[in-house]
Amino acid sequence: MKGILPASCRLLGYVLLLLAVFVPLLMYMFGQVDDGNLLYVKLGMKLVIWISLFMIFLARMKDEEEEGAAIRRKAMVISLYLWGIYYVVMLVKSAYDGNLQEADNSVGIVYMVINVFCKEFLMQKARIEKNFRRK
């Protein structure tokens, strides 16, 4: 799976992610969030988080060849396993608490976050291994 977005989208994705997290907090602190627009703020926040995570995950790496595609594939496999474990734990916890809606809150976003974490970790690992192989 090769990256389909330009490499600059990765940095832009991180900027959008930071804005999606901190702008609603600032809006709340300045009294801009109330019961009438809370739903729209939450929906906008989730939409921007989704877009930014996809921008980070699908952005090309600077020296992407077959190695970059392999890292992206490996990140997806690892994150699918971690997401499955997370989802099962959330289902058991929600069944124990009696709140079945708890397991369905932002599960897809959690999967994409795990995807991005795995990709970043594997990219750093590959960079370090490449540096040690040169010496």
Tab-separated table of N, CA, C and O in Angstrom:
chain	number	residue	atom	x	y	z
A	1	MET	N	0.847	-1.174	0.000
A	1	MET	CA	0.000	0.000	0.000
A	1	MET	C	0.892	1.235	0.000
A	1	MET	O	1.560	1.518	0.975
A	2	LYS	N	0.906	1.921	-1.076
A	2	LYS	CA	1.739	3.112	-1.195
A	2	LYS	C	0.948	4.339	-0.751
A	2	LYS	O	-0.269	4.373	-0.819
A	3	GLY	N	1.686	5.352	-0.294
A	3	GLY	CA	1.050	6.596	0.098
A	3	GLY	C	0.494	7.316	-1.116
A	3	GLY	O	1.116	7.372	-2.168
A	4	ILE	N	-0.697	7.875	-0.983
A	4	ILE	CA	-1.327	8.540	-2.118
A	4	ILE	C	-1.319	10.056	-1.970
A	4	ILE	O	-1.634	10.756	-2.920
A	5	LEU	N	-0.972	10.562	-0.812
A	5	LEU	CA	-0.936	12.005	-0.586
A	5	LEU	C	0.508	12.489	-0.566
A	5	LEU	O	1.417	11.721	-0.263
A	6	PRO	N	0.759	13.757	-0.857
A	6	PRO	CA	2.124	14.273	-0.805
A	6	PRO	C	2.700	14.203	0.607
A	6	PRO	O	1.959	14.169	1.591
A	7	ALA	N	4.019	14.207	0.712
A	7	ALA	CA	4.686	14.089	2.010
A	7	ALA	C	4.346	15.248	2.932
A	7	ALA	O	4.328	15.101	4.160
A	8	SER	N	4.045	16.415	2.377
A	8	SER	CA	3.716	17.571	3.217
A	8	SER	C	2.396	17.385	3.965
A	8	SER	O	2.149	18.062	4.968
A	9	CYS	N	1.551	16.490	3.505
A	9	CYS	CA	0.268	16.238	4.176
A	9	CYS	C	0.470	15.631	5.565
A	9	CYS	O	-0.405	15.738	6.408
A	10	ARG	N	1.598	15.001	5.779
A	10	ARG	CA	1.867	14.412	7.094
A	10	ARG	C	1.978	15.514	8.150
A	10	ARG	O	1.341	15.445	9.196
A	11	LEU	N	2.761	16.535	7.869
A	11	LEU	CA	2.895	17.650	8.803
A	11	LEU	C	1.574	18.391	8.954
A	11	LEU	O	1.165	18.731	10.066
A	12	LEU	N	0.889	18.613	7.848
A	12	LEU	CA	-0.414	19.274	7.893
A	12	LEU	C	-1.408	18.458	8.715
A	12	LEU	O	-2.225	19.010	9.449
A	13	GLY	N	-1.344	17.146	8.607
A	13	GLY	CA	-2.224	16.282	9.391
A	13	GLY	C	-1.982	16.434	10.884
A	13	GLY	O	-2.923	16.471	11.678
A	14	TYR	N	-0.706	16.515	11.288
A	14	TYR	CA	-0.407	16.723	12.703
A	14	TYR	C	-0.895	18.088	13.192
A	14	TYR	O	-1.400	18.211	14.304
A	15	VAL	N	-0.767	19.099	12.357
A	15	VAL	CA	-1.261	20.432	12.731
A	15	VAL	C	-2.772	20.397	12.899
A	15	VAL	O	-3.316	20.920	13.880
A	16	LEU	N	-3.464	19.775	11.956
A	16	LEU	CA	-4.928	19.659	12.066
A	16	LEU	C	-5.338	18.864	13.302
A	16	LEU	O	-6.334	19.187	13.956
A	17	LEU	N	-4.581	17.832	13.618
A	17	LEU	CA	-4.883	17.020	14.794
A	17	LEU	C	-4.764	17.848	16.066
A	17	LEU	O	-5.628	17.774	16.952
A	18	LEU	N	-3.718	18.633	16.165
A	18	LEU	CA	-3.564	19.515	17.333
A	18	LEU	C	-4.686	20.543	17.409
A	18	LEU	O	-5.233	20.796	18.488
A	19	LEU	N	-5.044	21.116	16.271
A	19	LEU	CA	-6.139	22.085	16.261
A	19	LEU	C	-7.468	21.436	16.648
A	19	LEU	O	-8.265	22.025	17.375
A	20	ALA	N	-7.703	20.210	16.152
A	20	ALA	CA	-8.959	19.521	16.457
A	20	ALA	C	-9.085	19.206	17.934
A	20	ALA	O	-10.194	19.131	18.466
A	21	VAL	N	-7.969	19.055	18.612
A	21	VAL	CA	-8.021	18.744	20.034
A	21	VAL	C	-8.103	20.010	20.885
A	21	VAL	O	-8.883	20.079	21.843
A	22	PHE	N	-7.339	21.033	20.536
A	22	PHE	CA	-7.247	22.196	21.417
A	22	PHE	C	-8.232	23.323	21.112
A	22	PHE	O	-8.602	24.072	22.015
A	23	VAL	N	-8.678	23.485	19.874
A	23	VAL	CA	-9.627	24.557	19.556
A	23	VAL	C	-10.952	24.376	20.291
A	23	VAL	O	-11.472	25.349	20.860
A	24	PRO	N	-11.540	23.155	20.329
A	24	PRO	CA	-12.786	23.024	21.109
A	24	PRO	C	-12.590	23.338	22.601
A	24	PRO	O	-13.490	23.896	23.233
A	25	LEU	N	-11.428	23.009	23.155
A	25	LEU	CA	-11.169	23.358	24.556
A	25	LEU	C	-11.112	24.867	24.743
A	25	LEU	O	-11.669	25.402	25.715
A	26	LEU	N	-10.457	25.546	23.831
A	26	LEU	CA	-10.407	27.006	23.903
A	26	LEU	C	-11.786	27.617	23.704
A	26	LEU	O	-12.148	28.588	24.371
A	27	MET	N	-12.553	27.049	22.781
A	27	MET	CA	-13.921	27.536	22.570
A	27	MET	C	-14.753	27.380	23.839
A	27	MET	O	-15.526	28.260	24.200
A	28	TYR	N	-14.583	26.268	24.529
A	28	TYR	CA	-15.314	26.042	25.782
A	28	TYR	C	-14.871	27.036	26.854
A	28	TYR	O	-15.697	27.567	27.588
A	29	MET	N	-13.573	27.283	26.925
A	29	MET	CA	-13.055	28.208	27.939
A	29	MET	C	-13.573	29.628	27.718
A	29	MET	O	-13.771	30.378	28.673
A	30	PHE	N	-13.812	30.012	26.459
A	30	PHE	CA	-14.308	31.357	26.159
A	30	PHE	C	-15.824	31.401	26.020
A	30	PHE	O	-16.378	32.394	25.564
A	31	GLY	N	-16.498	30.315	26.402
A	31	GLY	CA	-17.956	30.293	26.443
A	31	GLY	C	-18.634	30.156	25.095
A	31	GLY	O	-19.809	30.496	24.968
A	32	GLN	N	-17.954	29.676	24.098
A	32	GLN	CA	-18.536	29.526	22.771
A	32	GLN	C	-19.281	28.210	22.595
A	32	GLN	O	-19.994	28.042	21.611
A	33	VAL	N	-19.100	27.268	23.503
A	33	VAL	CA	-19.759	25.971	23.407
A	33	VAL	C	-20.883	25.918	24.426
A	33	VAL	O	-20.675	26.149	25.612
A	34	ASP	N	-22.094	25.655	23.934
A	34	ASP	CA	-23.240	25.500	24.829
A	34	ASP	C	-24.050	24.286	24.378
A	34	ASP	O	-23.635	23.554	23.478
A	35	ASP	N	-25.189	24.062	25.000
A	35	ASP	CA	-25.989	22.886	24.660
A	35	ASP	C	-26.500	22.913	23.228
A	35	ASP	O	-26.716	21.862	22.625
A	36	GLY	N	-26.679	24.085	22.675
A	36	GLY	CA	-27.210	24.197	21.317
A	36	GLY	C	-26.219	23.790	20.239
A	36	GLY	O	-26.612	23.292	19.186
A	37	ASN	N	-24.939	24.011	20.471
A	37	ASN	CA	-23.965	23.697	19.422
A	37	ASN	C	-22.972	22.608	19.829
A	37	ASN	O	-22.022	22.360	19.098
A	38	LEU	N	-23.192	21.954	20.947
A	38	LEU	CA	-22.276	20.909	21.401
A	38	LEU	C	-22.183	19.766	20.397
A	38	LEU	O	-21.094	19.269	20.102
A	39	LEU	N	-23.313	19.381	19.841
A	39	LEU	CA	-23.324	18.296	18.855
A	39	LEU	C	-22.485	18.666	17.632
A	39	LEU	O	-21.697	17.862	17.136
A	40	TYR	N	-22.630	19.892	17.162
A	40	TYR	CA	-21.867	20.331	15.989
A	40	TYR	C	-20.377	20.432	16.285
A	40	TYR	O	-19.550	20.115	15.422
A	41	VAL	N	-20.025	20.848	17.484
A	41	VAL	CA	-18.615	20.916	17.868
A	41	VAL	C	-18.023	19.510	17.905
A	41	VAL	O	-16.928	19.270	17.389
A	42	LYS	N	-18.758	18.551	18.495
A	42	LYS	CA	-18.277	17.170	18.553
A	42	LYS	C	-18.144	16.576	17.153
A	42	LYS	O	-17.148	15.915	16.845
A	43	LEU	N	-19.142	16.800	16.305
A	43	LEU	CA	-19.087	16.272	14.943
A	43	LEU	C	-17.943	16.895	14.147
A	43	LEU	O	-17.220	16.199	13.432
A	44	GLY	N	-17.774	18.194	14.273
A	44	GLY	CA	-16.669	18.862	13.581
A	44	GLY	C	-15.320	18.376	14.067
A	44	GLY	O	-14.399	18.141	13.271
A	45	MET	N	-15.220	18.188	15.362
A	45	MET	CA	-13.971	17.699	15.945
A	45	MET	C	-13.650	16.293	15.427
A	45	MET	O	-12.517	16.018	15.016
A	46	LYS	N	-14.635	15.412	15.426
A	46	LYS	CA	-14.404	14.049	14.930
A	46	LYS	C	-14.064	14.049	13.443
A	46	LYS	O	-13.191	13.296	13.004
A	47	LEU	N	-14.722	14.890	12.667
A	47	LEU	CA	-14.451	14.949	11.241
A	47	LEU	C	-13.024	15.417	10.974
A	47	LEU	O	-12.306	14.815	10.162
A	48	VAL	N	-12.580	16.446	11.675
A	48	VAL	CA	-11.217	16.949	11.482
A	48	VAL	C	-10.198	15.914	11.958
A	48	VAL	O	-9.142	15.739	11.339
A	49	ILE	N	-10.494	15.204	13.042
A	49	ILE	CA	-9.591	14.153	13.519
A	49	ILE	C	-9.473	13.050	12.472
A	49	ILE	O	-8.378	12.579	12.167
A	50	TRP	N	-10.594	12.624	11.890
A	50	TRP	CA	-10.560	11.599	10.843
A	50	TRP	C	-9.714	12.050	9.667
A	50	TRP	O	-8.867	11.306	9.166
A	51	ILE	N	-9.959	13.267	9.202
A	51	ILE	CA	-9.213	13.784	8.048
A	51	ILE	C	-7.728	13.848	8.361
A	51	ILE	O	-6.895	13.428	7.555
A	52	SER	N	-7.384	14.353	9.533
A	52	SER	CA	-5.961	14.499	9.868
A	52	SER	C	-5.282	13.137	10.015
A	52	SER	O	-4.143	12.959	9.565
A	53	LEU	N	-5.953	12.167	10.614
A	53	LEU	CA	-5.349	10.841	10.749
A	53	LEU	C	-5.149	10.172	9.387
A	53	LEU	O	-4.120	9.531	9.151
A	54	PHE	N	-6.109	10.326	8.489
A	54	PHE	CA	-5.921	9.773	7.154
A	54	PHE	C	-4.809	10.496	6.406
A	54	PHE	O	-4.061	9.882	5.649
A	55	MET	N	-4.690	11.809	6.614
A	55	MET	CA	-3.608	12.547	5.967
A	55	MET	C	-2.248	12.047	6.460
A	55	MET	O	-1.316	11.895	5.672
A	56	ILE	N	-2.130	11.790	7.750
A	56	ILE	CA	-0.867	11.307	8.313
A	56	ILE	C	-0.558	9.908	7.791
A	56	ILE	O	0.553	9.623	7.356
A	57	PHE	N	-1.550	9.048	7.815
A	57	PHE	CA	-1.316	7.648	7.451
A	57	PHE	C	-1.071	7.472	5.959
A	57	PHE	O	-0.264	6.648	5.548
A	58	LEU	N	-1.753	8.240	5.121
A	58	LEU	CA	-1.665	8.042	3.678
A	58	LEU	C	-0.644	8.945	2.990
A	58	LEU	O	-0.514	8.909	1.769
A	59	ALA	N	0.063	9.759	3.758
A	59	ALA	CA	1.083	10.619	3.156
A	59	ALA	C	2.303	9.787	2.768
A	59	ALA	O	2.692	8.869	3.490
A	60	ARG	N	2.881	10.126	1.645
A	60	ARG	CA	4.092	9.439	1.207
A	60	ARG	C	5.243	9.779	2.135
A	60	ARG	O	5.309	10.861	2.686
A	61	MET	N	6.161	8.827	2.265
A	61	MET	CA	7.387	9.085	3.006
A	61	MET	C	8.395	9.689	2.037
A	61	MET	O	8.254	9.548	0.832
A	62	LYS	N	9.404	10.345	2.580
A	62	LYS	CA	10.380	11.019	1.720
A	62	LYS	C	11.095	10.037	0.803
A	62	LYS	O	11.254	10.284	-0.377
A	63	ASP	N	11.564	8.939	1.324
A	63	ASP	CA	12.279	7.943	0.528
A	63	ASP	C	11.449	6.675	0.411
A	63	ASP	O	11.916	5.586	0.693
A	64	GLU	N	10.189	6.844	0.007
A	64	GLU	CA	9.301	5.680	-0.014
A	64	GLU	C	9.507	4.865	-1.286
A	64	GLU	O	9.411	5.357	-2.397
A	65	GLU	N	9.798	3.657	-1.063
A	65	GLU	CA	9.852	2.687	-2.150
A	65	GLU	C	9.058	1.495	-1.658
A	65	GLU	O	7.995	1.659	-1.094
A	66	GLU	N	9.604	0.322	-1.829
A	66	GLU	CA	8.934	-0.880	-1.341
A	66	GLU	C	8.989	-0.941	0.178
A	66	GLU	O	8.097	-1.476	0.817
A	67	GLU	N	10.048	-0.354	0.766
A	67	GLU	CA	10.196	-0.364	2.223
A	67	GLU	C	9.066	0.412	2.899
A	67	GLU	O	8.498	-0.027	3.886
A	68	GLY	N	8.724	1.569	2.337
A	68	GLY	CA	7.649	2.371	2.915
A	68	GLY	C	6.305	1.683	2.843
A	68	GLY	O	5.504	1.734	3.778
A	69	ALA	N	6.044	1.033	1.722
A	69	ALA	CA	4.786	0.299	1.576
A	69	ALA	C	4.733	-0.877	2.548
A	69	ALA	O	3.676	-1.176	3.119
A	70	ALA	N	5.879	-1.526	2.759
A	70	ALA	CA	5.912	-2.652	3.701
A	70	ALA	C	5.667	-2.165	5.127
A	70	ALA	O	4.973	-2.838	5.900
A	71	ILE	N	6.229	-1.018	5.469
A	71	ILE	CA	6.001	-0.458	6.812
A	71	ILE	C	4.531	-0.126	7.000
A	71	ILE	O	3.942	-0.411	8.046
A	72	ARG	N	3.910	0.468	5.995
A	72	ARG	CA	2.490	0.826	6.097
A	72	ARG	C	1.623	-0.428	6.236
A	72	ARG	O	0.691	-0.474	7.036
A	73	ARG	N	1.934	-1.476	5.477
A	73	ARG	CA	1.182	-2.743	5.586
A	73	ARG	C	1.355	-3.364	6.966
A	73	ARG	O	0.388	-3.817	7.583
A	74	LYS	N	2.593	-3.376	7.456
A	74	LYS	CA	2.865	-3.954	8.768
A	74	LYS	C	2.146	-3.171	9.865
A	74	LYS	O	1.607	-3.758	10.813
A	75	ALA	N	2.114	-1.848	9.745
A	75	ALA	CA	1.405	-1.018	10.721
A	75	ALA	C	-0.080	-1.341	10.739
A	75	ALA	O	-0.705	-1.394	11.801
A	76	MET	N	-0.663	-1.580	9.569
A	76	MET	CA	-2.089	-1.916	9.520
A	76	MET	C	-2.366	-3.258	10.178
A	76	MET	O	-3.358	-3.413	10.889
A	77	VAL	N	-1.497	-4.240	9.951
A	77	VAL	CA	-1.700	-5.568	10.551
A	77	VAL	C	-1.592	-5.476	12.076
A	77	VAL	O	-2.461	-5.982	12.800
A	78	ILE	N	-0.548	-4.833	12.562
A	78	ILE	CA	-0.369	-4.703	14.018
A	78	ILE	C	-1.528	-3.939	14.631
A	78	ILE	O	-2.071	-4.318	15.669
A	79	SER	N	-1.934	-2.855	13.988
A	79	SER	CA	-3.016	-2.050	14.555
A	79	SER	C	-4.349	-2.789	14.525
A	79	SER	O	-5.182	-2.593	15.407
A	80	LEU	N	-4.570	-3.644	13.521
A	80	LEU	CA	-5.799	-4.444	13.523
A	80	LEU	C	-5.844	-5.381	14.722
A	80	LEU	O	-6.883	-5.529	15.365
A	81	TYR	N	-4.714	-6.005	15.035
A	81	TYR	CA	-4.672	-6.864	16.219
A	81	TYR	C	-4.903	-6.065	17.495
A	81	TYR	O	-5.698	-6.472	18.359
A	82	LEU	N	-4.229	-4.931	17.628
A	82	LEU	CA	-4.395	-4.106	18.831
A	82	LEU	C	-5.815	-3.562	18.942
A	82	LEU	O	-6.386	-3.502	20.025
A	83	TRP	N	-6.395	-3.172	17.805
A	83	TRP	CA	-7.760	-2.668	17.818
A	83	TRP	C	-8.735	-3.763	18.218
A	83	TRP	O	-9.673	-3.531	18.961
A	84	GLY	N	-8.503	-4.980	17.718
A	84	GLY	CA	-9.365	-6.097	18.104
A	84	GLY	C	-9.323	-6.358	19.595
A	84	GLY	O	-10.357	-6.566	20.239
A	85	ILE	N	-8.120	-6.325	20.165
A	85	ILE	CA	-7.987	-6.504	21.617
A	85	ILE	C	-8.702	-5.378	22.362
A	85	ILE	O	-9.452	-5.616	23.308
A	86	TYR	N	-8.486	-4.141	21.910
A	86	TYR	CA	-9.143	-2.990	22.536
A	86	TYR	C	-10.659	-3.132	22.479
A	86	TYR	O	-11.354	-2.901	23.473
A	87	TYR	N	-11.180	-3.517	21.313
A	87	TYR	CA	-12.623	-3.612	21.142
A	87	TYR	C	-13.223	-4.699	22.027
A	87	TYR	O	-14.281	-4.491	22.631
A	88	VAL	N	-12.562	-5.848	22.124
A	88	VAL	CA	-13.059	-6.917	22.988
A	88	VAL	C	-13.060	-6.462	24.445
A	88	VAL	O	-14.028	-6.692	25.187
A	89	VAL	N	-11.982	-5.792	24.863
A	89	VAL	CA	-11.916	-5.285	26.239
A	89	VAL	C	-13.041	-4.274	26.488
A	89	VAL	O	-13.702	-4.304	27.527
A	90	MET	N	-13.284	-3.387	25.533
A	90	MET	CA	-14.361	-2.401	25.695
A	90	MET	C	-15.733	-3.068	25.737
A	90	MET	O	-16.607	-2.645	26.488
A	91	LEU	N	-15.933	-4.116	24.932
A	91	LEU	CA	-17.212	-4.825	24.970
A	91	LEU	C	-17.436	-5.503	26.320
A	91	LEU	O	-18.529	-5.438	26.893
A	92	VAL	N	-16.396	-6.145	26.845
A	92	VAL	CA	-16.520	-6.802	28.147
A	92	VAL	C	-16.756	-5.764	29.240
A	92	VAL	O	-17.615	-5.941	30.105
A	93	LYS	N	-16.016	-4.651	29.183
A	93	LYS	CA	-16.176	-3.593	30.183
A	93	LYS	C	-17.573	-2.979	30.118
A	93	LYS	O	-18.218	-2.750	31.145
A	94	SER	N	-18.066	-2.740	28.892
A	94	SER	CA	-19.399	-2.143	28.767
A	94	SER	C	-20.485	-3.126	29.202
A	94	SER	O	-21.493	-2.718	29.774
A	95	ALA	N	-20.286	-4.418	28.948
A	95	ALA	CA	-21.261	-5.411	29.417
A	95	ALA	C	-21.253	-5.479	30.939
A	95	ALA	O	-22.305	-5.614	31.567
A	96	TYR	N	-20.073	-5.382	31.529
A	96	TYR	CA	-19.964	-5.402	32.992
A	96	TYR	C	-20.617	-4.169	33.605
A	96	TYR	O	-21.305	-4.267	34.619
A	97	ASP	N	-20.430	-3.006	32.970
A	97	ASP	CA	-21.022	-1.763	33.476
A	97	ASP	C	-22.491	-1.628	33.118
A	97	ASP	O	-23.183	-0.777	33.679
A	98	GLY	N	-22.973	-2.415	32.152
A	98	GLY	CA	-24.366	-2.318	31.722
A	98	GLY	C	-24.600	-1.182	30.746
A	98	GLY	O	-25.736	-0.801	30.491
A	99	ASN	N	-23.560	-0.609	30.179
A	99	ASN	CA	-23.666	0.489	29.228
A	99	ASN	C	-23.167	0.010	27.875
A	99	ASN	O	-21.988	0.113	27.566
A	100	LEU	N	-24.067	-0.508	27.047
A	100	LEU	CA	-23.663	-1.106	25.781
A	100	LEU	C	-23.269	-0.067	24.737
A	100	LEU	O	-22.624	-0.386	23.757
A	101	GLN	N	-23.633	1.188	24.939
A	101	GLN	CA	-23.245	2.233	23.995
A	101	GLN	C	-21.778	2.628	24.170
A	101	GLN	O	-21.159	3.154	23.259
A	102	GLU	N	-21.206	2.336	25.314
A	102	GLU	CA	-19.827	2.728	25.612
A	102	GLU	C	-18.820	2.123	24.647
A	102	GLU	O	-17.826	2.749	24.290
A	103	ALA	N	-19.070	0.924	24.163
A	103	ALA	CA	-18.119	0.246	23.273
A	103	ALA	C	-18.103	0.853	21.877
A	103	ALA	O	-17.136	0.693	21.152
A	104	ASP	N	-19.154	1.526	21.482
A	104	ASP	CA	-19.242	2.047	20.119
A	104	ASP	C	-18.803	3.496	19.977
A	104	ASP	O	-18.892	4.051	18.900
A	105	ASN	N	-18.347	4.121	21.022
A	105	ASN	CA	-17.933	5.513	20.932
A	105	ASN	C	-16.557	5.633	20.291
A	105	ASN	O	-15.557	5.194	20.833
A	106	SER	N	-16.497	6.200	19.129
A	106	SER	CA	-15.260	6.543	18.427
A	106	SER	C	-14.311	5.360	18.225
A	106	SER	O	-13.100	5.534	18.284
A	107	VAL	N	-14.843	4.201	17.987
A	107	VAL	CA	-13.997	3.025	17.808
A	107	VAL	C	-13.148	3.153	16.550
A	107	VAL	O	-11.968	2.816	16.540
A	108	GLY	N	-13.708	3.696	15.487
A	108	GLY	CA	-12.947	3.869	14.254
A	108	GLY	C	-11.804	4.847	14.412
A	108	GLY	O	-10.718	4.651	13.860
A	109	ILE	N	-12.024	5.898	15.167
A	109	ILE	CA	-10.962	6.871	15.415
A	109	ILE	C	-9.840	6.221	16.213
A	109	ILE	O	-8.662	6.450	15.948
A	110	VAL	N	-10.198	5.397	17.179
A	110	VAL	CA	-9.178	4.697	17.963
A	110	VAL	C	-8.349	3.803	17.045
A	110	VAL	O	-7.120	3.745	17.157
A	111	TYR	N	-9.006	3.135	16.091
A	111	TYR	CA	-8.275	2.289	15.153
A	111	TYR	C	-7.286	3.115	14.329
A	111	TYR	O	-6.138	2.726	14.150
A	112	MET	N	-7.713	4.253	13.819
A	112	MET	CA	-6.807	5.069	13.013
A	112	MET	C	-5.669	5.637	13.851
A	112	MET	O	-4.544	5.763	13.374
A	113	VAL	N	-5.943	5.983	15.108
A	113	VAL	CA	-4.871	6.467	15.990
A	113	VAL	C	-3.834	5.364	16.194
A	113	VAL	O	-2.625	5.604	16.118
A	114	ILE	N	-4.300	4.148	16.440
A	114	ILE	CA	-3.371	3.023	16.603
A	114	ILE	C	-2.596	2.803	15.308
A	114	ILE	O	-1.394	2.530	15.330
A	115	ASN	N	-3.266	2.935	14.160
A	115	ASN	CA	-2.610	2.816	12.864
A	115	ASN	C	-1.463	3.810	12.732
A	115	ASN	O	-0.358	3.457	12.333
A	116	VAL	N	-1.736	5.059	13.062
A	116	VAL	CA	-0.719	6.103	12.945
A	116	VAL	C	0.429	5.857	13.923
A	116	VAL	O	1.604	5.989	13.562
A	117	PHE	N	0.107	5.465	15.153
A	117	PHE	CA	1.165	5.170	16.131
A	117	PHE	C	2.062	4.036	15.636
A	117	PHE	O	3.290	4.117	15.732
A	118	CYS	N	1.458	2.969	15.134
A	118	CYS	CA	2.245	1.833	14.637
A	118	CYS	C	3.118	2.254	13.467
A	118	CYS	O	4.292	1.878	13.382
A	119	LYS	N	2.572	3.054	12.552
A	119	LYS	CA	3.355	3.490	11.399
A	119	LYS	C	4.526	4.356	11.836
A	119	LYS	O	5.655	4.173	11.373
A	120	GLU	N	4.284	5.288	12.738
A	120	GLU	CA	5.362	6.161	13.203
A	120	GLU	C	6.442	5.352	13.923
A	120	GLU	O	7.633	5.576	13.717
A	121	PHE	N	6.021	4.413	14.749
A	121	PHE	CA	6.985	3.580	15.465
A	121	PHE	C	7.828	2.764	14.484
A	121	PHE	O	9.052	2.701	14.595
A	122	LEU	N	7.171	2.142	13.519
A	122	LEU	CA	7.893	1.307	12.557
A	122	LEU	C	8.807	2.149	11.660
A	122	LEU	O	9.886	1.691	11.274
A	123	MET	N	8.396	3.374	11.339
A	123	MET	CA	9.264	4.237	10.546
A	123	MET	C	10.517	4.605	11.321
A	123	MET	O	11.626	4.583	10.777
A	124	GLN	N	10.361	4.940	12.591
A	124	GLN	CA	11.524	5.277	13.413
A	124	GLN	C	12.433	4.063	13.587
A	124	GLN	O	13.653	4.178	13.546
A	125	LYS	N	11.827	2.904	13.771
A	125	LYS	CA	12.603	1.668	13.920
A	125	LYS	C	13.404	1.387	12.653
A	125	LYS	O	14.588	1.041	12.716
A	126	ALA	N	12.778	1.552	11.493
A	126	ALA	CA	13.476	1.319	10.226
A	126	ALA	C	14.612	2.315	10.034
A	126	ALA	O	15.694	1.954	9.552
A	127	ARG	N	14.392	3.568	10.427
A	127	ARG	CA	15.434	4.589	10.298
A	127	ARG	C	16.629	4.260	11.189
A	127	ARG	O	17.784	4.360	10.770
A	128	ILE	N	16.359	3.827	12.407
A	128	ILE	CA	17.443	3.474	13.333
A	128	ILE	C	18.188	2.244	12.831
A	128	ILE	O	19.419	2.199	12.863
A	129	GLU	N	17.455	1.236	12.356
A	129	GLU	CA	18.111	0.042	11.829
A	129	GLU	C	18.960	0.360	10.612
A	129	GLU	O	20.045	-0.193	10.441
A	130	LYS	N	18.486	1.276	9.761
A	130	LYS	CA	19.254	1.666	8.592
A	130	LYS	C	20.549	2.371	9.003
A	130	LYS	O	21.599	2.138	8.428
A	131	ASN	N	20.500	3.209	10.027
A	131	ASN	CA	21.702	3.901	10.512
A	131	ASN	C	22.721	2.921	11.077
A	131	ASN	O	23.915	3.089	10.872
A	132	PHE	N	22.253	1.909	11.777
A	132	PHE	CA	23.178	0.943	12.350
A	132	PHE	C	23.777	0.027	11.281
A	132	PHE	O	24.896	-0.442	11.426
A	133	ARG	N	23.039	-0.252	10.222
A	133	ARG	CA	23.553	-1.085	9.139
A	133	ARG	C	24.658	-0.382	8.363
A	133	ARG	O	25.533	-1.014	7.812
A	134	ARG	N	24.601	0.950	8.284
A	134	ARG	CA	25.621	1.699	7.550
A	134	ARG	C	26.966	1.641	8.237
A	134	ARG	O	27.983	1.675	7.597
A	135	LYS	N	26.981	1.620	9.540
A	135	LYS	CA	28.246	1.705	10.275
A	135	LYS	C	28.940	0.417	10.372
A	135	LYS	O	28.964	-0.573	10.053
